[in-house]
Structures are given as structure tokens and as C-alpha cells.
Amino acid sequence: MRRFLSQTGEWEKLVDLPSPLPPARRMDTYYEVLAFAGRLWWVDLSWGAVSADPFSDRPELRFVELPSASVLPMPNTIPERLAAQQVEGVFRRMGVSEGRLRYVELSRKMPFLLSTFVLDEDTNCWTLEHEVELGRFWWERADAPPEEHTPQIGVVHPLNAKFMIITLGNHSWALDMEMEMVLGVQIDEPGSVVDTTLLRPCVLPPWLESSRIPYSGKKEGAGNKTLADVLVRSRRS
């Protein structure tokens, strides 16, 4: 493990850390790193997550496997590895919500079953929380829709575990998993597709909502905008 120390301005290399992973399989961590429970979590969405306390002088690595039915075979070829990368962050997500680690999985065929799991930190076991068939929200027939209309996982809501953001083409849907209902829809420009791999949950301080942002240019009507105004304009541009 390598970590940067701001006190010294140098990188430190920690060696000979015991690994909890079997030597026969390596982790492919294409997904973003998560911060949870004082640890950093490197996620392989085909297998599990390994975590460590970055501030410890002797970090103890821990491994949490995905729910047993979600663990995929180790990719052995380049095409298999590329296929695994395409699934990560699109039909599988891991995130933190309500102070607990959660795993979300979406089936790729009708009825597009969306399942959410929560981790029990004491036992390192996953518990199924919600299951919702997304297909019934948009299609009456059971045949599969075109690929460009396949729902994908947007983000795990950081504050409320029952809410999920799902994307479908140029639509973003706010879904209540508990009530099994769509709360709202945002539509992008016609023909565009929401790239779910670029979506990240973000919790902003309340005071930013009404903060005035100065504008250095001379464009008429562009000055004295709030952050909310800027975010809306950025989304529409």
C-alpha cells in the first residue's frame, strides 16, 4: 500500500501486509473507491470489496464478498475482462446510504429485477432489503426492449436507502423502492443517453443552496446567480 503523508509531503510505502484474498484470484477494481466506517473500500463488483484504515501504521486488510448468488467467475480472457468492466457501475453498484454499506444489482433482462442489499458489519453478511421489478413501470409486454432502452443503475441515494436513481435512455427516474413507485422523472435532450458511469452521489452543505456566486464576465443577466441556478444551467447545457 502506498499513501501520501501531508506532514512530510512524501509518499510512504507499506509492505508485507497480510492479504485476506486467495492467491488464485486477483481483484479488478475499476469502480470508484468508497469511504466508510473509517476505512477505504476498493470494490470489485464481480467478487467483493477489500478495505483498510489508511491512517493506521499497520493497516489490517479486510475482505467482504458479495452476496453468494452475485459472485461471478473470475474472468480468464481479455474479452471476459472487458465484459466484466461494462457491467460494473451500470448493472451493479456499491455505495453508502444512511451510514451503512449497500450493494445494488439490476438484472439485464425483463422483468429487470432491481435488488438492494445491506451489509451487517458484525457478521460481514448481506441482507436483502428491497426487490422491485422495473419492467412493469414502463412496458406492458414481457418481451425485452431495445438495448438503448434498458434501465441502468444511476446512484445509491446517500441519505435515504429506499430511494434509487435509475436511468433509461435520456430519462433519469427517482424510485421509491419501499413504496414501489416512481417519484419523479428528469428528461435530457432527445437522442442523448445518460452515462451512469459518470454519476456520483453528492451531499452539499445547506448553506450552498442560497449562496451567491460572483460572475467575472459581462454577459447580461449572468451575475448574482445561486449555486442552484448554476447547477440547473450546467445540467441543461
Short mmCIF file of C-alpha atoms in Angstrom, two decimals, residues 4-223:
data_model
loop_
_atom_site.label_atom_id
_atom_site.label_comp_id
_atom_site.label_asym_id
_atom_site.label_seq_id
_atom_site.Cartn_x
_atom_site.Cartn_y
_atom_site.Cartn_z
CA PHE A 4 0.75 10.28 0.74
CA LEU A 5 1.59 11.98 4.04
CA SER A 6 0.77 15.70 4.07
CA GLN A 7 3.02 16.17 7.13
CA THR A 8 6.12 15.19 5.16
CA GLY A 9 4.95 15.84 1.61
CA GLU A 10 6.17 12.40 0.61
CA TRP A 11 4.75 9.02 -0.37
CA GLU A 12 5.09 6.15 2.09
CA LYS A 13 5.14 2.52 1.03
CA LEU A 14 3.75 -0.12 3.41
CA VAL A 15 4.92 -3.63 2.60
CA ASP A 16 4.27 -7.18 3.81
CA LEU A 17 0.63 -6.52 4.70
CA PRO A 18 -1.18 -9.85 5.16
CA SER A 19 -3.76 -10.33 2.40
CA PRO A 20 -7.17 -11.89 3.13
CA LEU A 21 -7.60 -12.74 -0.57
CA PRO A 22 -6.95 -16.18 -2.03
CA PRO A 23 -3.84 -16.14 -4.26
CA ALA A 24 -5.69 -17.83 -7.13
CA ARG A 25 -7.80 -14.74 -7.89
CA ARG A 26 -6.93 -11.08 -8.25
CA MET A 27 -9.23 -8.11 -7.72
CA ASP A 28 -10.17 -5.87 -10.65
CA THR A 29 -11.08 -2.56 -9.03
CA TYR A 30 -12.45 -0.44 -11.87
CA TYR A 31 -15.08 1.09 -9.59
CA GLU A 32 -14.51 4.24 -7.52
CA VAL A 33 -13.07 3.91 -4.02
CA LEU A 34 -15.58 4.28 -1.16
CA ALA A 35 -15.02 5.82 2.28
CA PHE A 36 -16.97 4.06 5.02
CA ALA A 37 -16.54 3.32 8.75
CA GLY A 38 -13.10 4.94 8.87
CA ARG A 39 -11.80 2.74 6.07
CA LEU A 40 -11.25 2.96 2.31
CA TRP A 41 -13.01 0.29 0.25
CA TRP A 42 -11.72 -0.91 -3.13
CA VAL A 43 -14.58 -2.63 -4.94
CA ASP A 44 -14.61 -5.45 -7.47
CA LEU A 45 -18.27 -5.67 -8.46
CA SER A 46 -17.85 -9.22 -9.72
CA TRP A 47 -16.50 -10.52 -6.42
CA GLY A 48 -16.39 -8.22 -3.37
CA ALA A 49 -14.56 -5.37 -1.63
CA VAL A 50 -11.30 -5.10 0.29
CA SER A 51 -10.86 -2.34 2.87
CA ALA A 52 -8.15 -0.80 5.03
CA ASP A 53 -7.68 2.04 7.51
CA PRO A 54 -5.37 4.45 5.64
CA PHE A 55 -4.32 6.20 8.87
CA SER A 56 -3.11 3.08 10.66
CA ASP A 57 0.62 2.45 10.90
CA ARG A 58 -0.12 -1.19 10.22
CA PRO A 59 -3.36 -1.36 8.19
CA GLU A 60 -5.34 -4.58 8.50
CA LEU A 61 -6.85 -5.60 5.17
CA ARG A 62 -10.39 -6.97 5.31
CA PHE A 63 -12.40 -8.61 2.55
CA VAL A 64 -16.18 -8.73 2.17
CA GLU A 65 -17.60 -10.96 -0.55
CA LEU A 66 -20.73 -10.02 -2.48
CA PRO A 67 -23.95 -11.94 -1.81
CA SER A 68 -23.23 -15.53 -2.84
CA ALA A 69 -25.58 -15.50 -5.83
CA SER A 70 -23.90 -12.34 -7.15
CA VAL A 71 -20.30 -13.61 -7.20
CA LEU A 72 -19.16 -14.14 -10.79
CA PRO A 73 -16.45 -16.50 -12.07
CA MET A 74 -13.00 -14.99 -12.43
CA PRO A 75 -12.52 -13.65 -15.99
CA ASN A 76 -9.69 -15.52 -17.68
CA THR A 77 -9.53 -13.79 -21.06
CA ILE A 78 -9.37 -10.19 -22.23
CA PRO A 79 -12.92 -10.30 -23.74
CA GLU A 80 -14.25 -11.68 -20.44
CA ARG A 81 -12.49 -8.92 -18.52
CA LEU A 82 -13.85 -6.23 -20.84
CA ALA A 83 -17.35 -7.67 -20.47
CA ALA A 84 -17.00 -7.50 -16.68
CA GLN A 85 -15.94 -3.84 -16.89
CA GLN A 86 -19.04 -2.97 -18.92
CA VAL A 87 -21.31 -4.37 -16.20
CA GLU A 88 -19.63 -2.55 -13.32
CA GLY A 89 -21.25 0.75 -12.45
CA VAL A 90 -24.12 0.07 -14.86
CA PHE A 91 -25.96 -3.02 -13.61
CA ARG A 92 -24.10 -3.28 -10.30
CA ARG A 93 -23.29 -0.60 -7.74
CA MET A 94 -21.92 -0.35 -4.24
CA GLY A 95 -22.39 2.74 -2.09
CA VAL A 96 -23.03 4.16 1.36
CA SER A 97 -26.52 5.20 2.46
CA GLU A 98 -27.83 6.02 5.93
CA GLY A 99 -24.39 5.20 7.32
CA ARG A 100 -24.32 1.60 6.05
CA LEU A 101 -22.65 -0.13 3.12
CA ARG A 102 -25.10 -1.21 0.42
CA TYR A 103 -24.93 -3.27 -2.75
CA VAL A 104 -27.38 -2.88 -5.65
CA GLU A 105 -27.87 -5.23 -8.59
CA LEU A 106 -30.11 -4.99 -11.67
CA SER A 107 -30.91 -7.92 -13.94
CA ARG A 108 -30.27 -7.26 -17.63
CA LYS A 109 -33.45 -8.84 -18.97
CA MET A 110 -37.16 -8.48 -18.33
CA PRO A 111 -38.60 -8.03 -15.77
CA PHE A 112 -35.41 -6.05 -14.88
CA LEU A 113 -35.33 -7.03 -11.20
CA LEU A 114 -33.66 -4.38 -9.02
CA SER A 115 -32.31 -5.78 -5.73
CA THR A 116 -30.70 -3.91 -2.84
CA PHE A 117 -28.65 -5.45 -0.01
CA VAL A 118 -27.27 -4.01 3.24
CA LEU A 119 -24.10 -5.22 4.98
CA ASP A 120 -24.13 -6.39 8.60
CA GLU A 121 -20.74 -5.18 9.85
CA ASP A 122 -20.66 -7.66 12.74
CA THR A 123 -21.12 -10.77 10.60
CA ASN A 124 -19.92 -9.45 7.20
CA CYS A 125 -23.13 -10.86 5.72
CA TRP A 126 -25.52 -9.21 3.29
CA THR A 127 -29.27 -8.93 3.91
CA LEU A 128 -31.74 -8.42 1.06
CA GLU A 129 -33.65 -5.17 1.69
CA HIS A 130 -35.78 -4.49 -1.38
CA GLU A 131 -36.69 -6.09 -4.72
CA VAL A 132 -38.62 -4.25 -7.41
CA GLU A 133 -39.45 -5.29 -10.99
CA LEU A 134 -38.72 -2.20 -13.05
CA GLY A 135 -40.24 -3.64 -16.21
CA ARG A 136 -43.78 -3.12 -15.00
CA PHE A 137 -43.24 0.63 -14.77
CA TRP A 138 -42.60 1.14 -18.48
CA TRP A 139 -43.60 -1.89 -20.53
CA GLU A 140 -46.82 -3.85 -20.65
CA ARG A 141 -45.40 -6.68 -22.72
CA ALA A 142 -42.84 -9.14 -21.36
CA ASP A 143 -40.56 -9.08 -24.42
CA ALA A 144 -37.21 -7.35 -23.99
CA PRO A 145 -36.98 -3.70 -25.11
CA PRO A 146 -34.23 -2.42 -27.43
CA GLU A 147 -30.80 -2.16 -25.84
CA GLU A 148 -30.87 1.64 -25.75
CA HIS A 149 -33.98 1.48 -23.56
CA THR A 150 -32.55 -0.92 -20.98
CA PRO A 151 -32.70 0.56 -17.45
CA GLN A 152 -29.40 1.10 -15.63
CA ILE A 153 -28.43 1.93 -12.06
CA GLY A 154 -27.74 5.63 -11.59
CA VAL A 155 -26.64 6.19 -7.99
CA VAL A 156 -27.34 4.93 -4.49
CA HIS A 157 -29.06 7.73 -2.57
CA PRO A 158 -26.60 8.77 0.18
CA LEU A 159 -29.23 9.85 2.72
CA ASN A 160 -32.23 7.57 2.20
CA ALA A 161 -31.69 3.89 1.43
CA LYS A 162 -35.17 3.36 0.00
CA PHE A 163 -34.54 5.82 -2.84
CA MET A 164 -32.69 4.86 -6.03
CA ILE A 165 -31.85 6.81 -9.17
CA ILE A 166 -32.41 4.75 -12.33
CA THR A 167 -31.60 5.85 -15.88
CA LEU A 168 -33.40 4.80 -19.04
CA GLY A 169 -32.07 6.32 -22.26
CA ASN A 170 -32.28 10.09 -21.74
CA HIS A 171 -34.54 9.72 -18.68
CA SER A 172 -33.48 9.73 -15.02
CA TRP A 173 -36.03 8.24 -12.62
CA ALA A 174 -36.27 8.74 -8.85
CA LEU A 175 -37.63 5.46 -7.48
CA ASP A 176 -39.04 4.68 -4.03
CA MET A 177 -38.10 1.02 -3.51
CA GLU A 178 -40.28 0.67 -0.42
CA MET A 179 -43.46 2.05 -1.98
CA GLU A 180 -42.55 0.64 -5.43
CA MET A 181 -43.38 3.87 -7.20
CA VAL A 182 -41.68 6.49 -9.39
CA LEU A 183 -41.35 9.81 -7.54
CA GLY A 184 -40.09 11.96 -10.40
CA VAL A 185 -38.51 12.00 -13.84
CA GLN A 186 -35.87 14.23 -15.43
CA ILE A 187 -35.54 14.22 -19.22
CA ASP A 188 -32.36 15.18 -21.07
CA GLU A 189 -32.15 16.32 -24.69
CA PRO A 190 -33.79 13.99 -27.26
CA GLY A 191 -31.38 11.37 -28.56
CA SER A 192 -28.98 11.72 -25.63
CA VAL A 193 -28.18 8.89 -23.21
CA VAL A 194 -27.37 9.35 -19.53
CA ASP A 195 -23.91 7.87 -18.85
CA THR A 196 -24.37 6.19 -15.47
CA THR A 197 -20.64 5.60 -15.05
CA LEU A 198 -20.21 9.38 -14.64
CA LEU A 199 -22.89 9.79 -11.96
CA ARG A 200 -21.75 10.26 -8.36
CA PRO A 201 -23.79 10.88 -5.19
CA CYS A 202 -23.03 14.23 -3.58
CA VAL A 203 -24.31 15.82 -0.37
CA LEU A 204 -23.90 19.61 -0.40
CA PRO A 205 -23.89 21.80 2.73
CA PRO A 206 -27.30 23.50 3.18
CA TRP A 207 -25.77 27.00 3.08
CA LEU A 208 -24.57 26.49 -0.51
CA GLU A 209 -28.13 26.43 -1.84
CA SER A 210 -28.64 30.16 -1.31
CA SER A 211 -25.03 31.33 -1.69
CA ARG A 212 -24.46 33.97 -4.34
CA ILE A 213 -21.72 33.23 -6.85
CA PRO A 214 -19.98 36.29 -8.38
CA TYR A 215 -19.65 36.42 -12.17
CA SER A 216 -16.49 37.94 -13.64
CA GLY A 217 -17.75 38.33 -17.20
CA LYS A 218 -20.01 40.98 -18.72
CA LYS A 219 -22.78 38.77 -20.03
CA GLU A 220 -26.10 40.46 -19.27
CA GLY A 221 -28.20 38.71 -16.64
CA ALA A 222 -25.48 36.20 -15.79
CA GLY A 223 -24.35 37.73 -12.49
#
